[in-house]
Coordinates of C-alpha atoms in Angstrom, one line a residue:
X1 CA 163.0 233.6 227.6
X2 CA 162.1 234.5 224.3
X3 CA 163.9 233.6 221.2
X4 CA 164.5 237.6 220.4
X5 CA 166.9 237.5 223.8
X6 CA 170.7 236.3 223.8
X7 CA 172.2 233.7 225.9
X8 CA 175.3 235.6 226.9
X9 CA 177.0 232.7 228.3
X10 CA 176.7 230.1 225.8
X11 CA 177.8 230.1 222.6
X12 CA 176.3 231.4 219.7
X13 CA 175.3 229.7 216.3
X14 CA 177.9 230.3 214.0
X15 CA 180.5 230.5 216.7
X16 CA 183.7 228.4 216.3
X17 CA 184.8 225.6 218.2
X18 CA 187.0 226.9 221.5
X19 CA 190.1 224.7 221.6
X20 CA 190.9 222.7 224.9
X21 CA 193.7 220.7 225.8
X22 CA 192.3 218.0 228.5
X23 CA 193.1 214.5 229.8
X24 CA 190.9 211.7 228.3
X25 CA 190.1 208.0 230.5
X26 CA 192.3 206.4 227.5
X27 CA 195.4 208.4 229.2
X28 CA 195.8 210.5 226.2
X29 CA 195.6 214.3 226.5
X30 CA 193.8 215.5 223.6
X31 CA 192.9 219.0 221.7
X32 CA 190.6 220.0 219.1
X33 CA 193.1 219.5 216.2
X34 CA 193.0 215.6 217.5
X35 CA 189.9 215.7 215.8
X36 CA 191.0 216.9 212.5
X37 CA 190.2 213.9 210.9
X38 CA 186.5 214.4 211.4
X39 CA 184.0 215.9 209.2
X40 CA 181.7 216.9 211.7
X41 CA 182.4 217.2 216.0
X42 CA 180.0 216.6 218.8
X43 CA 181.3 218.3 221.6
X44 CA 178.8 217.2 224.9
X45 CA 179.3 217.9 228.3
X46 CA 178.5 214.9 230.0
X47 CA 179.2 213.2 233.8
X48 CA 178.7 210.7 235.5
X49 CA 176.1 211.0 238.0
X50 CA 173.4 212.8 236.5
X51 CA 170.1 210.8 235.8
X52 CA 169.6 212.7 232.4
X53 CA 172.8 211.2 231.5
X54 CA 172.3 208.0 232.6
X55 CA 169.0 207.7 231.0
X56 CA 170.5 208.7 227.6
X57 CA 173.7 207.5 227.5
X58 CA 172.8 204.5 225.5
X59 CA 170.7 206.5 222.7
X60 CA 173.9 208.8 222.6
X61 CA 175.9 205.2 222.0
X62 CA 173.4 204.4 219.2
X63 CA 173.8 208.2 217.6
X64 CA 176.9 208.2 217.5
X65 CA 177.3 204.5 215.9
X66 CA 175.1 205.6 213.0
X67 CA 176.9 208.2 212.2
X68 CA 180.5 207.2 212.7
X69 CA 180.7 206.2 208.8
X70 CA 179.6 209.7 207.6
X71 CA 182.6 211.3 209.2
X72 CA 180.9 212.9 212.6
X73 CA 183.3 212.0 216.3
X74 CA 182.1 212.0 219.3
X75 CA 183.8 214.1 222.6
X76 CA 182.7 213.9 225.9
X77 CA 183.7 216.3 228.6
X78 CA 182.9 215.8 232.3
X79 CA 183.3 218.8 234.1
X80 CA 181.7 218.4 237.1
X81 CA 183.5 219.7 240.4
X82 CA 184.3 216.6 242.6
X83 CA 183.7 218.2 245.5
X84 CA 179.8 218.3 244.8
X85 CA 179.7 214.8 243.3
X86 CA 182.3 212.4 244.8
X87 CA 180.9 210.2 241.6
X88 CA 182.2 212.5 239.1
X89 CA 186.0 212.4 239.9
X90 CA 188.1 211.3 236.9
X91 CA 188.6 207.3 238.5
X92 CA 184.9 207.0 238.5
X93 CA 185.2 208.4 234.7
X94 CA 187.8 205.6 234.0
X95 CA 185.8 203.0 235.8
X96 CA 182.6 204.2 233.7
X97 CA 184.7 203.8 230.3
X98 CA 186.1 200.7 231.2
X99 CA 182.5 199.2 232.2
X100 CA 180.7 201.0 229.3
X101 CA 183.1 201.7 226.4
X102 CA 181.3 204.0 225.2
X103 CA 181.9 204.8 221.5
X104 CA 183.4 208.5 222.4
X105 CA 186.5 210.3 223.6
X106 CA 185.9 211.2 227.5
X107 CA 187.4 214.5 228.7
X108 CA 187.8 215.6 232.1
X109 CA 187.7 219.3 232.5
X110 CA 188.7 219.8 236.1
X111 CA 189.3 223.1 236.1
X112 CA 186.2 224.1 234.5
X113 CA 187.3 226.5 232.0
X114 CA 186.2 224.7 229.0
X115 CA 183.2 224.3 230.4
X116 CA 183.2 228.4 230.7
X117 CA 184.8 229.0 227.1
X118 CA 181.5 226.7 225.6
X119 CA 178.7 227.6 228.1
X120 CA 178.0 224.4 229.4
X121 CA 174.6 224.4 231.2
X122 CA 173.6 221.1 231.9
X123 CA 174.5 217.7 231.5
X124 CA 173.9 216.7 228.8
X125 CA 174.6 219.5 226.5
X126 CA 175.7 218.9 222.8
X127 CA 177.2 220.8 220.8
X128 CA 177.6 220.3 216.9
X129 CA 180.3 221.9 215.0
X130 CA 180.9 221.6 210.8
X131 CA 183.7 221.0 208.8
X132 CA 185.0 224.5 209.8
X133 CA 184.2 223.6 213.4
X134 CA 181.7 226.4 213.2
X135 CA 178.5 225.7 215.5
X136 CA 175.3 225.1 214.0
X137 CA 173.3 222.8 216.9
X138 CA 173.8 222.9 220.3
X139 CA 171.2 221.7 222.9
X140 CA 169.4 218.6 223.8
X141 CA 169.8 215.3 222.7
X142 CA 166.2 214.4 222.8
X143 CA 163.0 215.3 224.7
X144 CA 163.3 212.7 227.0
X145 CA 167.0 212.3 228.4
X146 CA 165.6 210.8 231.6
X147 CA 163.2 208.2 230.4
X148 CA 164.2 206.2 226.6
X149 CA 160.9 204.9 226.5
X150 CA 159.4 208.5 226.5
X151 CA 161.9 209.9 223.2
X152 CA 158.9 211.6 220.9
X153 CA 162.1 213.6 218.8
X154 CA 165.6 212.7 218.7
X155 CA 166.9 216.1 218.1
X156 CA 170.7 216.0 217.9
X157 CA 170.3 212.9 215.0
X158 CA 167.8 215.0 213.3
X159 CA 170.4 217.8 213.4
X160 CA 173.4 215.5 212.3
X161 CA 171.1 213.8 209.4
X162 CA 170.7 217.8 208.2
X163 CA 174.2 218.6 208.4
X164 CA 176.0 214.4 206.9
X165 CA 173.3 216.0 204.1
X166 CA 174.4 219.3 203.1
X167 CA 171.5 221.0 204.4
X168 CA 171.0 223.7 207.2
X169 CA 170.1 222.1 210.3
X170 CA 166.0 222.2 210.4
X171 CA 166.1 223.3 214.3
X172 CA 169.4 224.7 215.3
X173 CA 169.0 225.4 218.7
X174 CA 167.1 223.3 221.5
X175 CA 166.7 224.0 225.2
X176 CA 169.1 221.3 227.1
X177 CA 167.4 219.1 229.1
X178 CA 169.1 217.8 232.5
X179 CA 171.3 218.5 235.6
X180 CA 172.9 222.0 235.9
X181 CA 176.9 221.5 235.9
X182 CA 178.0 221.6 238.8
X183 CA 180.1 224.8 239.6
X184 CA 183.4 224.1 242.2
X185 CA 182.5 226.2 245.2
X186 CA 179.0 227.1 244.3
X187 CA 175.5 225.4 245.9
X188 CA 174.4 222.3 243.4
X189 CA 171.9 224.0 241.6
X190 CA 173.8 227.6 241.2
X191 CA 174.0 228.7 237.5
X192 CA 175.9 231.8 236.5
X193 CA 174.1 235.0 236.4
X194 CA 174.4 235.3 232.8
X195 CA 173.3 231.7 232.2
X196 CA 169.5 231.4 230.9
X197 CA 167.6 228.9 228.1
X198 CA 168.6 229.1 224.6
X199 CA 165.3 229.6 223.3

């Protein structure tokens, strides 16, 4: 796809923040104006299965760590349909949490319509919203989600050391690198018709 085309599904830079109202593993329901406290919000779509995930889940930690003092929060939302991946079902998200403790809010989305309202394509997807919770990065978190020891470009802290600085963020939009989510009632690897790369 080139970059003249539009993603039609995802949202676009610029865009604000949709608002959600979803059960976290803390028991805590939370919405975007939870978050108000925060300078800057990374919204990712995350799960608990997926390889990508897995693989990256500890660079995501250490992102998020470094930049917990310059005002930027962390949200996870799983919004994977249990009945494709038993794994994915919001006990295993508490277990996950309570084995992990990962340094983020973790959001399950069981009906799927946050997932919808953002455009989530894979796991994991970030998205990075300003003080305005206007979007300006969404994609992947590095080249390598899989594989640590392969990272060449660490692209969502490259896009929050632009944005902690006052600058536009250097490259706004990446192609997301990982599972598809996976769509209650749909084959594991259907994406909407309308879904496509963001660059």
């Amino acid at each position: 796809m080139s970059s003249a085309a539009k993603n039609t599904f995802t949202l676009d830079l610029g865009a604000p923040a949709p608002d959600f109202r979803l059960p976290a593993t803390d028991g805590k329901t939370y919405g975007l104006a939870d978050f108000a406290d925060a300078t800057f919000l990374v919204v990712f779509f995350t799960c608990n299965h997926c390889p990508f995930v897995t693989g990256s889940d500890e660079v995501t930690r250490k992102t998020a760590e470094r930049f917990a003092g310059q005002g930027v929060r962390f949200v996870g939302i799983n919004a994977n349909s249990v009945n494709t991946y038993a794994e994915d079902s919001f006990a295993h998200m508490v277990e996950r949490m309570a084995q992990h403790q990962f340094p983020w809010i973790y959001l399950h989305d069981e009906s799927q319509d946050v997932a919808r309202a953002y455009g989530a394509l894979r796991t994991p997807l970030f998205y990075v919203f300003d003080t305005a919770r206007r979007l300006v990065y969404t994609g992947r978190g590095t080249d390598s989600p899989r594989v640590a020891a392969d990272i060449t470009v660490n692209d969502l802290a490259n896009a929050l050391e632009d944005v902690v600085a006052g600058r536009p963020v250097g490259t706004p939009q990446t192609n997301p690198i990982g599972c598809n989510v996976k769509w209650d009632g749909k084959d594991a690897h259907w994406m909407p018709a309308d879904a496509c790369d963001l660059i």
